[in-house]
Amino acid sequence: MSSDEHPHAHPQTHPHPQSQTHPHASASPGRSFDELVAEAVAAPTEGWDFSWFEGRATEQRPSWGYARAMGERLARAEAALDLQTGGGEVLNQAPELPPLIAATEGWPPNVAKATRLLAPRGVVVVASPEDAPLPFADAAFDLVTSRHPVKAHFAEIARVLRPGGTYFAQHVGPSSVFEVVEYFLGPQPEQVRRARDPYTEQAEAEAVGLEIVDLRAERLRIEFHDIGAVVHFLRKVVWMVPGFTVEAYRPRLLALHERIERDGPFVAHSTRHLIEARKPAA
C-alpha cells in the first residue's frame, strides 16, 4: 500500500502488494477485535513506509510506474528538487541522483528521517512547511518532483524552475479512499468530493505559465483485510478522518470488524493522476 496523500503523518493514499486473499476469508483468522486494534495502535506511524500493511491490505498501483519514471528523469537532471519528500523513501529509490539535489519536508519527524536516509546520497533536506514559499532562488532547478503533495503550489514551482525545466509528479485525485472517509464521517459535500481534480490543477499550472506535457488519471482498488489495517491507515493518513481515535470511533470500528469477518475485505478506491508540466524556454 502507498499513502493516499502525501508522506506526512500529520496532515498526503497509501503497501504495494498485489496479492489477493480468498473471498470471505479474514487475513487474521481467530484474532479478536481488541488484539488487532492494539497491534495497530502500537505500530509506529512516522515516515512513508507502508510495509506494515503487507498481508493485511493491498492497493493496486498506477500503470505509469511513477518511481521508475522519476528515477529516469533524475538521472538526466543537473539540479533537482523533491517537494514534500516525507521520509525520503520514494526519492531514495532513484538509482542515480543529479549533482545538485535538495528536498523539502514540513513534518519534523519526517525531516529527521529523510535527513538520515538521504544525506549519505548528497541530498540537502530542508525543513519547510507545505504552504510556505519555497526557500530557493528563482530558476534554481531544471527538475522538480513530488509524490502525493498535500497541495501543489504551481506559482512557486514555476518560479524555481529554470526555463525549459519540468515539474513531474504523482498527485492524489478527487474522492480518494472516500469509502473509508464516508464510512466514518458520512456523505461529504460535493465541493469536498471534487477537490484535487486533475483538470483544475491543469488550469492552475497553465495560469502561471506552465505547459502541460502529460496528464493521466486512474482509479485503483484497495482492500483492507482486517480492522487493524484500517486503524493503522487512519492513524498514518490523519487527514482522512481528522481527529481519529479508536475511542471516538469504537462502535463504527467494531461494526466494520464484524463486517470484514463476515463478508471479506473492505474495498475502497484511490485516485491518482500523473502530471508533467514544462516551463517554456526563455
Short mmCIF file of C-alpha atoms in Angstrom, two decimals:
data_model
loop_
_atom_site.label_atom_id
_atom_site.label_comp_id
_atom_site.label_asym_id
_atom_site.label_seq_id
_atom_site.Cartn_x
_atom_site.Cartn_y
_atom_site.Cartn_z
CA MET A 1 0.00 0.00 0.00
CA SER A 2 1.22 3.55 -0.60
CA SER A 3 -0.40 6.54 1.05
CA ASP A 4 -3.44 8.27 -0.15
CA GLU A 5 -1.95 11.54 0.37
CA HIS A 6 1.44 12.77 0.88
CA PRO A 7 4.27 11.48 3.06
CA HIS A 8 3.17 13.14 6.27
CA ALA A 9 1.72 11.62 9.30
CA HIS A 10 0.38 14.99 10.35
CA PRO A 11 -1.69 16.43 7.54
CA GLN A 12 -0.62 13.24 1.52
CA THR A 13 -3.29 7.28 -0.05
CA HIS A 14 -1.49 4.73 0.68
CA PRO A 15 1.73 -1.07 0.93
CA HIS A 16 2.16 -2.18 -2.58
CA PRO A 17 1.47 -5.89 -2.66
CA GLN A 18 -0.91 -7.03 -5.36
CA SER A 19 -1.80 -10.41 -3.88
CA GLN A 20 -5.43 -11.18 -3.14
CA THR A 21 -6.83 -13.28 -0.34
CA HIS A 22 -9.72 -15.65 -0.92
CA PRO A 23 -13.16 -14.01 -0.83
CA HIS A 24 -14.85 -14.05 2.56
CA ALA A 25 -11.63 -15.05 4.33
CA SER A 26 -10.13 -12.95 7.09
CA ALA A 27 -6.42 -12.15 6.85
CA SER A 28 -6.20 -12.59 10.65
CA PRO A 29 -8.35 -15.63 11.47
CA GLY A 30 -9.04 -16.18 15.14
CA ARG A 31 -7.69 -12.82 16.26
CA SER A 32 -10.03 -10.64 18.26
CA PHE A 33 -11.02 -7.07 17.55
CA ASP A 34 -9.10 -5.85 20.60
CA GLU A 35 -5.93 -7.74 19.59
CA LEU A 36 -5.97 -6.34 16.06
CA VAL A 37 -6.65 -2.79 17.21
CA ALA A 38 -3.99 -2.89 19.94
CA GLU A 39 -1.40 -4.07 17.43
CA ALA A 40 -2.32 -1.26 15.03
CA VAL A 41 -2.20 1.39 17.74
CA ALA A 42 1.26 0.20 18.84
CA ALA A 43 2.71 0.40 15.32
CA PRO A 44 4.85 3.49 14.58
CA THR A 45 3.46 5.94 12.02
CA GLU A 46 6.43 8.14 11.11
CA GLY A 47 7.83 8.15 7.61
CA TRP A 48 6.17 6.89 4.48
CA ASP A 49 6.94 3.20 4.83
CA PHE A 50 3.86 1.02 4.33
CA SER A 51 5.48 -2.39 4.81
CA TRP A 52 3.40 -2.91 7.99
CA PHE A 53 0.36 -3.48 5.74
CA GLU A 54 1.82 -6.46 3.91
CA GLY A 55 -0.64 -9.35 4.14
CA ARG A 56 -3.23 -7.03 5.69
CA ALA A 57 -4.09 -4.61 2.88
CA THR A 58 -3.46 -4.30 -0.85
CA GLU A 59 -3.56 -1.38 -3.23
CA GLN A 60 -3.49 -1.51 -7.00
CA ARG A 61 -0.63 0.56 -8.40
CA PRO A 62 -0.91 3.16 -11.18
CA SER A 63 0.11 1.85 -14.59
CA TRP A 64 2.71 4.56 -15.27
CA GLY A 65 5.23 3.49 -12.57
CA TYR A 66 5.99 6.85 -11.02
CA ALA A 67 9.12 5.92 -9.03
CA ARG A 68 10.79 4.36 -12.09
CA ALA A 69 9.86 7.29 -14.34
CA MET A 70 11.03 9.80 -11.73
CA GLY A 71 14.34 7.95 -11.44
CA GLU A 72 14.87 8.17 -15.20
CA ARG A 73 14.35 11.94 -15.13
CA LEU A 74 16.59 12.41 -12.10
CA ALA A 75 19.41 10.58 -13.88
CA ARG A 76 19.26 13.20 -16.67
CA ALA A 77 18.88 16.28 -14.45
CA GLU A 78 21.56 18.75 -13.40
CA ALA A 79 19.73 20.24 -10.41
CA ALA A 80 16.57 18.75 -8.89
CA LEU A 81 14.15 19.41 -6.05
CA ASP A 82 11.80 16.85 -4.47
CA LEU A 83 8.88 18.56 -2.74
CA GLN A 84 7.24 17.20 0.41
CA THR A 85 9.56 14.20 0.38
CA GLY A 86 8.17 12.57 3.53
CA GLY A 87 10.80 10.25 4.98
CA GLY A 88 12.65 10.31 1.66
CA GLU A 89 11.63 6.76 0.77
CA VAL A 90 10.47 7.47 -2.79
CA LEU A 91 13.39 9.72 -3.70
CA ASN A 92 15.83 7.15 -2.30
CA GLN A 93 14.57 4.59 -4.83
CA ALA A 94 16.22 6.55 -7.65
CA PRO A 95 19.34 4.66 -8.80
CA GLU A 96 21.15 7.87 -9.79
CA LEU A 97 20.78 11.39 -8.44
CA PRO A 98 21.88 14.67 -10.06
CA PRO A 99 24.96 16.58 -8.86
CA LEU A 100 22.77 19.14 -7.10
CA ILE A 101 19.68 17.88 -5.31
CA ALA A 102 17.50 19.12 -2.47
CA ALA A 103 14.27 18.00 -0.84
CA THR A 104 11.69 19.77 1.32
CA GLU A 105 9.58 18.36 4.14
CA GLY A 106 7.29 20.01 6.66
CA TRP A 107 6.76 17.45 9.44
CA PRO A 108 9.71 17.40 11.89
CA PRO A 109 9.87 13.60 12.46
CA ASN A 110 9.97 13.10 8.70
CA VAL A 111 12.61 15.81 8.28
CA ALA A 112 14.84 13.85 10.63
CA LYS A 113 14.09 10.54 8.94
CA ALA A 114 14.64 11.92 5.43
CA THR A 115 17.93 13.51 6.50
CA ARG A 116 19.21 10.21 7.88
CA LEU A 117 18.21 8.38 4.71
CA LEU A 118 19.17 10.93 2.06
CA ALA A 119 22.15 12.86 3.41
CA PRO A 120 24.57 9.99 2.63
CA ARG A 121 23.49 10.36 -1.01
CA GLY A 122 24.21 14.08 -1.09
CA VAL A 123 20.61 15.30 -0.74
CA VAL A 124 20.10 18.51 1.24
CA VAL A 125 16.85 18.13 3.19
CA VAL A 126 15.25 21.48 4.04
CA ALA A 127 12.55 21.84 6.70
CA SER A 128 9.83 23.87 5.00
CA PRO A 129 6.06 23.95 5.65
CA GLU A 130 3.91 22.83 2.71
CA ASP A 131 2.18 26.22 2.40
CA ALA A 132 5.31 28.38 2.72
CA PRO A 133 7.19 29.93 -0.22
CA LEU A 134 9.97 27.63 -1.37
CA PRO A 135 13.29 28.64 0.23
CA PHE A 136 15.21 28.59 -3.06
CA ALA A 137 16.29 31.13 -5.65
CA ASP A 138 14.45 31.75 -8.89
CA ALA A 139 15.34 29.33 -11.71
CA ALA A 140 17.37 27.09 -9.38
CA PHE A 141 16.27 23.69 -10.73
CA ASP A 142 15.72 22.02 -14.07
CA LEU A 143 13.56 19.30 -12.46
CA VAL A 144 11.02 19.49 -9.63
CA THR A 145 9.33 16.27 -8.48
CA SER A 146 6.73 15.33 -5.89
CA ARG A 147 4.75 12.24 -4.95
CA HIS A 148 1.42 12.95 -3.27
CA PRO A 149 1.92 16.57 -2.21
CA VAL A 150 -0.65 18.00 0.16
CA LYS A 151 -1.09 20.72 -2.46
CA ALA A 152 0.96 21.69 -5.49
CA HIS A 153 1.80 25.41 -5.33
CA PHE A 154 2.32 25.95 -9.03
CA ALA A 155 3.39 29.59 -8.81
CA GLU A 156 6.32 28.63 -6.57
CA ILE A 157 7.11 25.59 -8.71
CA ALA A 158 7.22 27.78 -11.82
CA ARG A 159 9.41 30.32 -10.02
CA VAL A 160 12.13 27.84 -9.00
CA LEU A 161 12.16 26.04 -12.37
CA ARG A 162 14.68 27.05 -14.99
CA PRO A 163 13.33 27.93 -18.44
CA GLY A 164 12.75 24.60 -20.15
CA GLY A 165 12.57 22.84 -16.77
CA THR A 166 9.99 20.21 -15.81
CA TYR A 167 7.61 19.50 -12.93
CA PHE A 168 6.97 15.74 -12.76
CA ALA A 169 4.65 14.44 -10.06
CA GLN A 170 2.02 11.95 -8.97
CA HIS A 171 -0.90 13.57 -7.20
CA VAL A 172 -3.81 12.21 -5.23
CA GLY A 173 -7.06 12.75 -7.11
CA PRO A 174 -10.62 13.60 -6.08
CA SER A 175 -12.66 11.43 -3.67
CA SER A 176 -9.69 9.19 -2.95
CA VAL A 177 -10.49 6.40 -0.48
CA PHE A 178 -13.81 8.08 0.21
CA GLU A 179 -15.39 4.71 1.01
CA VAL A 180 -13.35 4.88 4.21
CA VAL A 181 -13.91 8.60 4.77
CA GLU A 182 -17.68 8.38 4.35
CA TYR A 183 -17.97 5.17 6.39
CA PHE A 184 -16.77 7.16 9.40
CA LEU A 185 -17.88 10.72 8.58
CA GLY A 186 -20.97 10.21 6.44
CA PRO A 187 -21.62 11.71 2.97
CA GLN A 188 -19.26 14.57 2.12
CA PRO A 189 -20.23 17.81 0.34
CA GLU A 190 -19.75 17.83 -3.41
CA GLN A 191 -17.06 20.50 -3.22
CA VAL A 192 -15.05 18.22 -0.92
CA ARG A 193 -15.52 15.26 -3.23
CA ARG A 194 -14.33 17.32 -6.22
CA ALA A 195 -11.19 18.68 -4.54
CA ARG A 196 -7.87 17.71 -6.19
CA ASP A 197 -9.47 17.46 -9.63
CA PRO A 198 -6.67 16.97 -12.20
CA TYR A 199 -8.20 19.38 -14.70
CA THR A 200 -8.47 22.09 -12.05
CA GLU A 201 -4.79 21.55 -11.31
CA GLN A 202 -4.03 21.71 -15.02
CA ALA A 203 -5.72 25.12 -15.17
CA GLU A 204 -3.76 26.29 -12.10
CA ALA A 205 -0.47 25.23 -13.70
CA GLU A 206 -1.32 26.90 -17.00
CA ALA A 207 -2.36 30.08 -15.22
CA VAL A 208 1.24 30.59 -14.03
CA GLY A 209 2.72 29.87 -17.45
CA LEU A 210 3.47 26.16 -17.27
CA GLU A 211 2.67 23.95 -20.26
CA ILE A 212 1.07 20.55 -19.59
CA VAL A 213 3.04 17.80 -21.29
CA ASP A 214 1.22 14.79 -19.82
CA LEU A 215 -1.86 14.31 -17.65
CA ARG A 216 -3.23 10.84 -16.83
CA ALA A 217 -5.66 9.68 -14.15
CA GLU A 218 -6.62 6.27 -12.77
CA ARG A 219 -8.98 4.83 -10.12
CA LEU A 220 -7.37 1.96 -8.20
CA ARG A 221 -8.73 -0.79 -5.96
CA ILE A 222 -7.75 -1.03 -2.27
CA GLU A 223 -8.64 -3.93 0.04
CA PHE A 224 -8.43 -3.82 3.85
CA HIS A 225 -8.27 -7.39 5.13
CA ASP A 226 -8.62 -6.73 8.85
CA ILE A 227 -9.66 -3.90 11.15
CA GLY A 228 -6.07 -3.37 12.28
CA ALA A 229 -5.19 -2.27 8.74
CA VAL A 230 -8.00 0.30 8.80
CA VAL A 231 -6.90 1.64 12.19
CA HIS A 232 -3.24 1.92 11.18
CA PHE A 233 -4.23 3.61 7.91
CA LEU A 234 -6.30 6.23 9.71
CA ARG A 235 -3.52 6.85 12.26
CA LYS A 236 -0.96 7.26 9.49
CA VAL A 237 -3.01 9.23 6.94
CA VAL A 238 -4.51 11.52 9.54
CA TRP A 239 -6.30 13.95 7.22
CA MET A 240 -8.69 11.24 6.00
CA VAL A 241 -10.73 11.27 9.23
CA PRO A 242 -9.49 14.31 11.18
CA GLY A 243 -9.18 13.71 14.90
CA PHE A 244 -9.49 9.95 14.50
CA THR A 245 -9.03 7.90 17.66
CA VAL A 246 -10.07 4.32 18.39
CA GLU A 247 -12.07 5.51 21.41
CA ALA A 248 -14.07 8.06 19.42
CA TYR A 249 -14.94 5.59 16.63
CA ARG A 250 -15.02 2.30 18.53
CA PRO A 251 -18.64 1.38 17.65
CA ARG A 252 -18.06 2.00 13.93
CA LEU A 253 -14.75 0.12 14.05
CA LEU A 254 -16.34 -2.86 15.78
CA ALA A 255 -19.15 -2.95 13.23
CA LEU A 256 -16.61 -2.83 10.39
CA HIS A 257 -14.56 -5.61 12.02
CA GLU A 258 -17.65 -7.80 12.13
CA ARG A 259 -18.43 -6.96 8.50
CA ILE A 260 -14.90 -7.90 7.35
CA GLU A 261 -15.03 -11.15 9.34
CA ARG A 262 -18.39 -11.99 7.77
CA ASP A 263 -18.06 -10.71 4.18
CA GLY A 264 -14.35 -10.40 3.44
CA PRO A 265 -12.14 -7.37 2.72
CA PHE A 266 -13.44 -3.82 2.94
CA VAL A 267 -12.99 -2.43 -0.58
CA ALA A 268 -12.15 1.20 -1.33
CA HIS A 269 -10.66 3.03 -4.30
CA SER A 270 -7.81 5.51 -4.50
CA THR A 271 -7.49 8.05 -7.29
CA ARG A 272 -4.15 9.15 -8.74
CA HIS A 273 -3.01 11.36 -11.55
CA LEU A 274 0.33 11.81 -13.22
CA ILE A 275 1.14 15.38 -14.16
CA GLU A 276 4.10 16.59 -16.18
CA ALA A 277 4.41 20.33 -16.83
CA ARG A 278 7.16 22.30 -18.52
CA LYS A 279 8.27 25.88 -18.06
CA PRO A 280 8.68 27.40 -21.53
CA ALA A 281 12.22 28.16 -22.63
CA ALA A 282 13.11 31.82 -22.36
#
